[in-house]
PDB file of N, CA and C in Angstrom:
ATOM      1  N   UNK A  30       0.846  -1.161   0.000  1.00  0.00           N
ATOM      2  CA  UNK A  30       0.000   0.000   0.000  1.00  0.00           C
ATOM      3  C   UNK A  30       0.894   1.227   0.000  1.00  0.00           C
ATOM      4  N   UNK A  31       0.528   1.655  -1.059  1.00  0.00           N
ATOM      5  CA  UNK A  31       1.183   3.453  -0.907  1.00  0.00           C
ATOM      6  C   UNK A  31       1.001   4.266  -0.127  1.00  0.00           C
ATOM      7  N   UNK A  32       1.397   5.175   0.069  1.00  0.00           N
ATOM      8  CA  UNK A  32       1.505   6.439   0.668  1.00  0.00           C
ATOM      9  C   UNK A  32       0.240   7.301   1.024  1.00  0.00           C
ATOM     10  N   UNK A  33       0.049   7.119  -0.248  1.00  0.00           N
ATOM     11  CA  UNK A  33      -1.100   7.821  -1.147  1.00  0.00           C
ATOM     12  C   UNK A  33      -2.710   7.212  -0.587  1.00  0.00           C
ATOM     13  N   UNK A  34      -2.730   6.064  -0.600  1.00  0.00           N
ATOM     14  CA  UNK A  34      -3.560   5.475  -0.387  1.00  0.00           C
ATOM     15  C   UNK A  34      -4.085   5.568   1.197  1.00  0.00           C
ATOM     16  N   UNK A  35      -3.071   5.604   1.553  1.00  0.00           N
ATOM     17  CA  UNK A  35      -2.924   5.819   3.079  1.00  0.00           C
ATOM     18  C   UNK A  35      -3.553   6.913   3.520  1.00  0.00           C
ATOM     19  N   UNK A  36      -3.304   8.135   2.670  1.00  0.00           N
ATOM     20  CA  UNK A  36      -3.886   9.175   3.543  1.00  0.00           C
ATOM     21  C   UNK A  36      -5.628   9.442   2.585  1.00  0.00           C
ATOM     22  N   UNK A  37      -5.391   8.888   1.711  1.00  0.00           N
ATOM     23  CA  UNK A  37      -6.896   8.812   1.426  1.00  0.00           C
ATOM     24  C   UNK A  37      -7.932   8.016   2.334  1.00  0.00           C
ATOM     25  N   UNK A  38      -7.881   7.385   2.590  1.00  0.00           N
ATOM     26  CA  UNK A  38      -8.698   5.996   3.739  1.00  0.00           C
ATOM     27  C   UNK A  38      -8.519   7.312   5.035  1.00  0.00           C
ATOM     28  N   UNK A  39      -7.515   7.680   5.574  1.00  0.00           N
ATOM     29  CA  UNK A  39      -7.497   8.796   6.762  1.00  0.00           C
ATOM     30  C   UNK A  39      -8.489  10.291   6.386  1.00  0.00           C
ATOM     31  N   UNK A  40      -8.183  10.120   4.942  1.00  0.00           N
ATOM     32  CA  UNK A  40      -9.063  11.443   5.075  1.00  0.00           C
ATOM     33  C   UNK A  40     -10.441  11.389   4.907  1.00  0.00           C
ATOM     34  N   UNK A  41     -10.978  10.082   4.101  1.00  0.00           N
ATOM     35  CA  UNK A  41     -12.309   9.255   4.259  1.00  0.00           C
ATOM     36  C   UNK A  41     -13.015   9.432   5.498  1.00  0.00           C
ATOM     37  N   UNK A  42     -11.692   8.476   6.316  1.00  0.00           N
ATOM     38  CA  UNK A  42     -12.059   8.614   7.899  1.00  0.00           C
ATOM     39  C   UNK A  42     -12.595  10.099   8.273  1.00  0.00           C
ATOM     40  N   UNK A  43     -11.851  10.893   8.225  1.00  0.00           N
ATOM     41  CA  UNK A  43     -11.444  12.055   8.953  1.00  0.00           C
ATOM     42  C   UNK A  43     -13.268  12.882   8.337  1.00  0.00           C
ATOM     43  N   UNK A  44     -13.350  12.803   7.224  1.00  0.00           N
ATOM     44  CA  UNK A  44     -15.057  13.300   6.730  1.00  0.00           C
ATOM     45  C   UNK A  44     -16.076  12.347   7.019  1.00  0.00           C
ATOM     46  N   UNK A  45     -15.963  11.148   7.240  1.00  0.00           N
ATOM     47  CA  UNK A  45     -17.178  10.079   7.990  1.00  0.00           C
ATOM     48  C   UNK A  45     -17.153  10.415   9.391  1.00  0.00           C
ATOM     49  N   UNK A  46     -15.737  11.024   9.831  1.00  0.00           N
ATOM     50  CA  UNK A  46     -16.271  11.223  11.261  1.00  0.00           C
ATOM     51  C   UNK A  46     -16.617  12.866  11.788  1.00  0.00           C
ATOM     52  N   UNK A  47     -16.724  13.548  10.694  1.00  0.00           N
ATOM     53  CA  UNK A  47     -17.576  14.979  10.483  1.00  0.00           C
ATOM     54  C   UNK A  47     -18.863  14.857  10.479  1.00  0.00           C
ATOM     55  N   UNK A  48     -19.256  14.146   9.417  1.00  0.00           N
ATOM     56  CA  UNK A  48     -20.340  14.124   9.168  1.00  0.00           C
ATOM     57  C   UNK A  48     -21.238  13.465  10.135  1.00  0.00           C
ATOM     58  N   UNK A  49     -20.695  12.466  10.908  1.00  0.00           N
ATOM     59  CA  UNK A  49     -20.774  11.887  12.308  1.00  0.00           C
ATOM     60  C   UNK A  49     -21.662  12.968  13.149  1.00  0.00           C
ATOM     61  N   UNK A  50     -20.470  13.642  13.283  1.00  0.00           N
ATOM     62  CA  UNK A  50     -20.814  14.801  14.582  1.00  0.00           C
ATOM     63  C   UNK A  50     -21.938  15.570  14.470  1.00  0.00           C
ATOM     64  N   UNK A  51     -21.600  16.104  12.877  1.00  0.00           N
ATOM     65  CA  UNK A  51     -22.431  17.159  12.676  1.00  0.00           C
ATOM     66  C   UNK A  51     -24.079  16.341  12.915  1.00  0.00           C
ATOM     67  N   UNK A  52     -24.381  15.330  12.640  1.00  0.00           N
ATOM     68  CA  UNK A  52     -25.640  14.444  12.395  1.00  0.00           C
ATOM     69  C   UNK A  52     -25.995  14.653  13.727  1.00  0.00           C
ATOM     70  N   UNK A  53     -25.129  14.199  15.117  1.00  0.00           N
ATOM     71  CA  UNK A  53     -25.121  14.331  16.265  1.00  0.00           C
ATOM     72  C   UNK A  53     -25.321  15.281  17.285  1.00  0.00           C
ATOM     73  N   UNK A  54     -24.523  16.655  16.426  1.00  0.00           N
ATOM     74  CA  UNK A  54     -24.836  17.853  17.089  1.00  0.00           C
ATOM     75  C   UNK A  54     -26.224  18.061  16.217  1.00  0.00           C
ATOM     76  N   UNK A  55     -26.516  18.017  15.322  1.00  0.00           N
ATOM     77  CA  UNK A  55     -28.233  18.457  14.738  1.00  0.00           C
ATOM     78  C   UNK A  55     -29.481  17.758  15.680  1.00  0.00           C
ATOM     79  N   UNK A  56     -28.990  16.113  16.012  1.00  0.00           N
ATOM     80  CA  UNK A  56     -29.990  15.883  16.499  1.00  0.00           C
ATOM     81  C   UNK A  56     -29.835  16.349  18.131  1.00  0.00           C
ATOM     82  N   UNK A  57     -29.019  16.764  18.651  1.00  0.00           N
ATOM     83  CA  UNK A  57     -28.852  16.911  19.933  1.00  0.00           C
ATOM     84  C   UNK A  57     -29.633  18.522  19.971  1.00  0.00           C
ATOM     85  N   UNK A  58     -29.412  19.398  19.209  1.00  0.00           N
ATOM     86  CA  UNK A  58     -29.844  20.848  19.024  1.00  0.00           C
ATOM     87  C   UNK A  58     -31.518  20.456  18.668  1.00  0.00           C
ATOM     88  N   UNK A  59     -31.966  19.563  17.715  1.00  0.00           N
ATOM     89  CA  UNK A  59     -33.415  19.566  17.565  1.00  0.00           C
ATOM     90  C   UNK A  59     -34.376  18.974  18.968  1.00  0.00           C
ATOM     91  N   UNK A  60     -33.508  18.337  19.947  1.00  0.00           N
ATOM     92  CA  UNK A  60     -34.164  17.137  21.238  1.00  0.00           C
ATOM     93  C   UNK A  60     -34.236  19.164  21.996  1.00  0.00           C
ATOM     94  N   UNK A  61     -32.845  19.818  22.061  1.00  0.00           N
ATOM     95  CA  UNK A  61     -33.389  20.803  22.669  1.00  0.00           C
ATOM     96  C   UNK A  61     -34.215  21.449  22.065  1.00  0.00           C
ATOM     97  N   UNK A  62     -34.680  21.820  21.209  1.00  0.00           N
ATOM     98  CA  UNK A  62     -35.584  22.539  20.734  1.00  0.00           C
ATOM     99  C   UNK A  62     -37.112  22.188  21.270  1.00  0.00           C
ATOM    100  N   UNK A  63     -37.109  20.683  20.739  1.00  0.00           N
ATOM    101  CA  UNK A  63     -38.639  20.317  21.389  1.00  0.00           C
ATOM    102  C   UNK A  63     -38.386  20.215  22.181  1.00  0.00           C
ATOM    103  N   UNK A  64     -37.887  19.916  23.578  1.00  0.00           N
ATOM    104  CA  UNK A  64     -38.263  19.938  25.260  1.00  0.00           C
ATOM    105  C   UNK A  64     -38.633  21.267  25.646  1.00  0.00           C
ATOM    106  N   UNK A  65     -37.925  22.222  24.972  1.00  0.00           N
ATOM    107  CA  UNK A  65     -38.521  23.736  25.102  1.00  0.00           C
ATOM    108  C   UNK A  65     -39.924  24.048  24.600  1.00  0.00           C
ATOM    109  N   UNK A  66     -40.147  23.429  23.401  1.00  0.00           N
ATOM    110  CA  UNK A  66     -41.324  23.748  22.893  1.00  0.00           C
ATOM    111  C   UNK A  66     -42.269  23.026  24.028  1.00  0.00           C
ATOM    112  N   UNK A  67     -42.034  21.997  24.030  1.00  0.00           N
ATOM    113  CA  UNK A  67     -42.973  20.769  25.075  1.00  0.00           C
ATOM    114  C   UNK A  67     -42.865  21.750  26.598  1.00  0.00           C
ATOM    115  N   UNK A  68     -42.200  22.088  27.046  1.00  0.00           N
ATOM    116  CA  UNK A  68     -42.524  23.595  28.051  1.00  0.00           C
ATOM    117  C   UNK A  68     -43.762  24.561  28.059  1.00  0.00           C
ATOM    118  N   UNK A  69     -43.447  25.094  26.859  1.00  0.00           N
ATOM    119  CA  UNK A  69     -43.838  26.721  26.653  1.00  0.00           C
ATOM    120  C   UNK A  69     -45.392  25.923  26.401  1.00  0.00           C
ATOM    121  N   UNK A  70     -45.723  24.796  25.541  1.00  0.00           N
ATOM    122  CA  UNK A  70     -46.988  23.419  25.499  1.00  0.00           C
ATOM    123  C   UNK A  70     -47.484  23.670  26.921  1.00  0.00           C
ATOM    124  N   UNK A  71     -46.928  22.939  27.925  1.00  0.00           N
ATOM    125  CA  UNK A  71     -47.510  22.957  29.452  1.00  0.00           C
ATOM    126  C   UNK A  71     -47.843  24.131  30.029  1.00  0.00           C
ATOM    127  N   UNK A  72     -47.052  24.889  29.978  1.00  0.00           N
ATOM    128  CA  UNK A  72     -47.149  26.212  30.828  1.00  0.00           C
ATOM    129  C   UNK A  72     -48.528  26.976  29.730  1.00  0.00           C
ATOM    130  N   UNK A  73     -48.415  26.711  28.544  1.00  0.00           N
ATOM    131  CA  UNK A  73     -49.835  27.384  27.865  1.00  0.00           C
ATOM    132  C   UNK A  73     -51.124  26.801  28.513  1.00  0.00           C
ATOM    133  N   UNK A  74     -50.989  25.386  27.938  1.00  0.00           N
ATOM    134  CA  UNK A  74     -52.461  24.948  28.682  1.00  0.00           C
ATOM    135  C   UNK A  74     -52.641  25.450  30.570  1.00  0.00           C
ATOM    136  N   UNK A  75     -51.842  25.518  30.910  1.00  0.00           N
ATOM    137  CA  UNK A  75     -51.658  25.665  32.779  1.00  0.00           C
ATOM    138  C   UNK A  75     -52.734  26.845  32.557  1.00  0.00           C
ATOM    139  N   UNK A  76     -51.997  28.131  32.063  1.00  0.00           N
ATOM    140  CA  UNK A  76     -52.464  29.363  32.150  1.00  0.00           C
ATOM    141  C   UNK A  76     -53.786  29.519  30.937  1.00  0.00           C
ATOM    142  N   UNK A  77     -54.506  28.495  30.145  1.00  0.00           N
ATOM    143  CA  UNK A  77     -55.304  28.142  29.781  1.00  0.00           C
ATOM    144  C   UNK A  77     -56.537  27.637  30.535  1.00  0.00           C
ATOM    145  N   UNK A  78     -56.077  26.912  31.217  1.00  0.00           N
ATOM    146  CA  UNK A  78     -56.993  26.482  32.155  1.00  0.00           C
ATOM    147  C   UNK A  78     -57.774  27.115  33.494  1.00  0.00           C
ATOM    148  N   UNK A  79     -56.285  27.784  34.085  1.00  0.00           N
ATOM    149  CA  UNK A  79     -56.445  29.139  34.626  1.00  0.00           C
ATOM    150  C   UNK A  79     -57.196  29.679  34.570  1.00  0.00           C
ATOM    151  N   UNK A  80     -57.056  30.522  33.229  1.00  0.00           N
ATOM    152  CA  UNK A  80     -58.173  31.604  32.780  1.00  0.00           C
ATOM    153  C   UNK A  80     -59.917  31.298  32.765  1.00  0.00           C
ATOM    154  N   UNK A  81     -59.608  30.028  32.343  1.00  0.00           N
ATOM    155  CA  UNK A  81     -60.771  29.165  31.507  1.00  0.00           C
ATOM    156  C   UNK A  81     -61.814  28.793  32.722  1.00  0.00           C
ATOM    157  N   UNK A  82     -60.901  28.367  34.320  1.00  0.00           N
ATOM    158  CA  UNK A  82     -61.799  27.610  34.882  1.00  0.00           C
ATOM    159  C   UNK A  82     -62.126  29.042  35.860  1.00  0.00           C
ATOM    160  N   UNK A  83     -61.388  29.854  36.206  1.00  0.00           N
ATOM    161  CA  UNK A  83     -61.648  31.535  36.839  1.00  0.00           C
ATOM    162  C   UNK A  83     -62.674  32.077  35.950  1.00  0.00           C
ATOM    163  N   UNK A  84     -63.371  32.287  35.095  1.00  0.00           N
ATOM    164  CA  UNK A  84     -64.124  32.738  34.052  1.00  0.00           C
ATOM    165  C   UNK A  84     -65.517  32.375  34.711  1.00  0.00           C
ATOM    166  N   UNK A  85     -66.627  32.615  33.816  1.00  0.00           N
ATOM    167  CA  UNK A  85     -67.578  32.657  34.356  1.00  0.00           C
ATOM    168  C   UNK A  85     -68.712  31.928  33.725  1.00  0.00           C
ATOM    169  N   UNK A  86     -68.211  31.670  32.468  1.00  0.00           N
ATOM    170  CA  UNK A  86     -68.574  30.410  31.810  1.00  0.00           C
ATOM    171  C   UNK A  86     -69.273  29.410  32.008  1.00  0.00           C
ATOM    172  N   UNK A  87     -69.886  28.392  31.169  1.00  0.00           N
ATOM    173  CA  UNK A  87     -70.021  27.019  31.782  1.00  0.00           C
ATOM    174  C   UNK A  87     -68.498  26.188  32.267  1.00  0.00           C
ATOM    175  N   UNK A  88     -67.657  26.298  31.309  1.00  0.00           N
ATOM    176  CA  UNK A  88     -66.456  25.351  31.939  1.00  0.00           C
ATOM    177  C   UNK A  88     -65.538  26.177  33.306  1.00  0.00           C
ATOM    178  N   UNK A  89     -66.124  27.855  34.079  1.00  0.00           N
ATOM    179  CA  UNK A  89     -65.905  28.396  35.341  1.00  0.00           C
ATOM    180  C   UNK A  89     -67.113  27.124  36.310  1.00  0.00           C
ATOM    181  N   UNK A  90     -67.944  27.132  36.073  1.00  0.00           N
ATOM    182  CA  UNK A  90     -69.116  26.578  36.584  1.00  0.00           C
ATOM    183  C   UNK A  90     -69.222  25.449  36.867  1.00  0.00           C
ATOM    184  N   UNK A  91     -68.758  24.604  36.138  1.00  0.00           N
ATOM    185  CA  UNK A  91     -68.279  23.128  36.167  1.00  0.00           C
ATOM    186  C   UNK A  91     -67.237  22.382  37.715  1.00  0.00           C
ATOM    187  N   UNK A  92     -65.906  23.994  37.247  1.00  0.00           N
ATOM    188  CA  UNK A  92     -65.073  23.728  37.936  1.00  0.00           C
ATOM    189  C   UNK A  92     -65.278  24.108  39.052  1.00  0.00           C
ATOM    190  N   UNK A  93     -65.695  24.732  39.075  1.00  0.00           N
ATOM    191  CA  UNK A  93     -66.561  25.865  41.003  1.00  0.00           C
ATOM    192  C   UNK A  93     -67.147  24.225  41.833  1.00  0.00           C
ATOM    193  N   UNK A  94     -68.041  23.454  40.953  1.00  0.00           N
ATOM    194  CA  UNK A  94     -68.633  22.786  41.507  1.00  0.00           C
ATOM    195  C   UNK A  94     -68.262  21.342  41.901  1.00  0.00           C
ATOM    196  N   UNK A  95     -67.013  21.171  41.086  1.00  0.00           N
ATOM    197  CA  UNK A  95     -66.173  19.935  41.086  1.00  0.00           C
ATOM    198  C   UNK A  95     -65.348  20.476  42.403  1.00  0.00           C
ATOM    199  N   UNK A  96     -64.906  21.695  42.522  1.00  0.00           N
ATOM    200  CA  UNK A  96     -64.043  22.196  43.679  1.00  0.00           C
ATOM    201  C   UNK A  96     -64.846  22.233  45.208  1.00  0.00           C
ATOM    202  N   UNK A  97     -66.429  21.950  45.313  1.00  0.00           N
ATOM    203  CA  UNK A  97     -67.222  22.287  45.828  1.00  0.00           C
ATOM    204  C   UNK A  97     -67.570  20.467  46.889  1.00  0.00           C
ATOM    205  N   UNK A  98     -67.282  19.531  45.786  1.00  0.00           N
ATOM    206  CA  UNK A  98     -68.134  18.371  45.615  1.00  0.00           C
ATOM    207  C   UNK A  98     -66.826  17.902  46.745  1.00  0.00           C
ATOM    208  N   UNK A  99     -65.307  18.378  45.815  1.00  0.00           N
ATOM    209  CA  UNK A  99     -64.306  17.755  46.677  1.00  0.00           C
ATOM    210  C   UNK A  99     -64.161  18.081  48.158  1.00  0.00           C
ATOM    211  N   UNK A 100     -64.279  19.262  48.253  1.00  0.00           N
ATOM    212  CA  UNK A 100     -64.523  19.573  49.471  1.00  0.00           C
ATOM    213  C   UNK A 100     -65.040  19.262  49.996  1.00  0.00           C
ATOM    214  N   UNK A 101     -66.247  18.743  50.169  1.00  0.00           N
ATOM    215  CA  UNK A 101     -67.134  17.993  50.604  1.00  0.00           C
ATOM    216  C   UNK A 101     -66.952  16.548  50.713  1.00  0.00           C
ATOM    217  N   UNK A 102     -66.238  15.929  50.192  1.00  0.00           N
ATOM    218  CA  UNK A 102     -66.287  14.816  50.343  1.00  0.00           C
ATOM    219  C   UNK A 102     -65.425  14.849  50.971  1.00  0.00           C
ATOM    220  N   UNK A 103     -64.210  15.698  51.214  1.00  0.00           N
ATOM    221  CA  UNK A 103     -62.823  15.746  52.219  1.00  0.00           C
ATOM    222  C   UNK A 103     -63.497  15.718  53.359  1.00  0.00           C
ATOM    223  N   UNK A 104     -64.488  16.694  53.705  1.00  0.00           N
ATOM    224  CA  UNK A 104     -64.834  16.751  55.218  1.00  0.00           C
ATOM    225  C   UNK A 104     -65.828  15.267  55.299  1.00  0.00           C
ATOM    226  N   UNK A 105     -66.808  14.730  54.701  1.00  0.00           N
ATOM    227  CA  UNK A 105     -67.460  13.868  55.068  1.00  0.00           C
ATOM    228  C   UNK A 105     -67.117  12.355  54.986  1.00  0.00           C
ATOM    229  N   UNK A 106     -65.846  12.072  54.261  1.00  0.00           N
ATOM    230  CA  UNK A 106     -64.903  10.845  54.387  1.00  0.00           C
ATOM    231  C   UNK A 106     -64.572  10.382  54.916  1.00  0.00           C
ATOM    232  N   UNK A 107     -64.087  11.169  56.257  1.00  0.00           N
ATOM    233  CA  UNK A 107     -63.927  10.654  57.577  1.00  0.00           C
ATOM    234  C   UNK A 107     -64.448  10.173  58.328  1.00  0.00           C
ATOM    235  N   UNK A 108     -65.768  10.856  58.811  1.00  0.00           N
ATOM    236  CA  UNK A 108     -66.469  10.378  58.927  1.00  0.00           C
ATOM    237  C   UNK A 108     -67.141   9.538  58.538  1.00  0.00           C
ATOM    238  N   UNK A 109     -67.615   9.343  57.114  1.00  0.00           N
ATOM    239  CA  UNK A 109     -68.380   7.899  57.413  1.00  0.00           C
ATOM    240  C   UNK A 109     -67.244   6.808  57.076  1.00  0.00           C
ATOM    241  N   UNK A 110     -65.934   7.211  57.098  1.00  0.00           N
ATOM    242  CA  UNK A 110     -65.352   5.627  57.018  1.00  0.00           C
ATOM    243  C   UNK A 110     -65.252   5.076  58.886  1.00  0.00           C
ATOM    244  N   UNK A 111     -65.266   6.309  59.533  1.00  0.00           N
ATOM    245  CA  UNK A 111     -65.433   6.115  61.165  1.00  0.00           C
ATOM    246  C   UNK A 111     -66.664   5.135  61.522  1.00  0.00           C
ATOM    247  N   UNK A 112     -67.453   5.788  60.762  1.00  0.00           N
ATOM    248  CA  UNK A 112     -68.891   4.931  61.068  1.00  0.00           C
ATOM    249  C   UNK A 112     -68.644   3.022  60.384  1.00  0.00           C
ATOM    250  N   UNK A 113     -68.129   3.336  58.851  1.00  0.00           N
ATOM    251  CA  UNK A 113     -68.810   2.084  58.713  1.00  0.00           C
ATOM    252  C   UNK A 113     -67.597   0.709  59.318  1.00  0.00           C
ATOM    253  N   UNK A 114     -66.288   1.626  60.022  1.00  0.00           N
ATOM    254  CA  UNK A 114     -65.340   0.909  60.300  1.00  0.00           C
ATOM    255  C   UNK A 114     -65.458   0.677  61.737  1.00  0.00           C
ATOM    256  N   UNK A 115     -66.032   1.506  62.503  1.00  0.00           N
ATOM    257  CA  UNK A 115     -66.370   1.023  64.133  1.00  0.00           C
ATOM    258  C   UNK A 115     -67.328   0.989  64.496  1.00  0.00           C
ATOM    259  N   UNK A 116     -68.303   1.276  64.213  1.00  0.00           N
ATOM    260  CA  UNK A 116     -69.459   0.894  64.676  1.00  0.00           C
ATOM    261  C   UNK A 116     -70.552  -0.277  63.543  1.00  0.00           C
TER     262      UNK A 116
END
């Protein structure tokens, strides 16, 4: 094997393992991209919902009463698991 040959196969190498990286750094830059997007996603609906269930609406109204029901069942849970567990 020549000389020649030699540094061709190295320089082969040397651009398969560019093109390597670069593939690597693209997909590593696109994973950050969407986890950010998948963020700014959560925090929209959050402050979506927010708005949506504070409102005065049917879907404010819904939630007033689901917040209403739980409460209620927090305080009266205890009680009757008291009842149907000791007496």
């Amino acid at each position: 094997m020549s000389n020649m040959e030699n540094l061709e196969t190295q320089l082969s190498e040397k651009e398969r393992q560019a093109a390597v990286y670069e593939a690597a750094m693209r997909s590593i830059q696109l994973e950050n991209i969407r986890r950010e997007a998948r963020g700014y996603a959560v925090l929209s609906s959050a402050l979506g919902y927010g708005e949506g269930a504070l409102g005065n609406g049917k879907f404010g109204k819904v939630t007033h009463a689901a917040k209403l029901f739980l409460i209620a069942f927090a305080f009266l849970a205890p009680s009757l698991l008291v009842w149907h567990v000791l007496l």
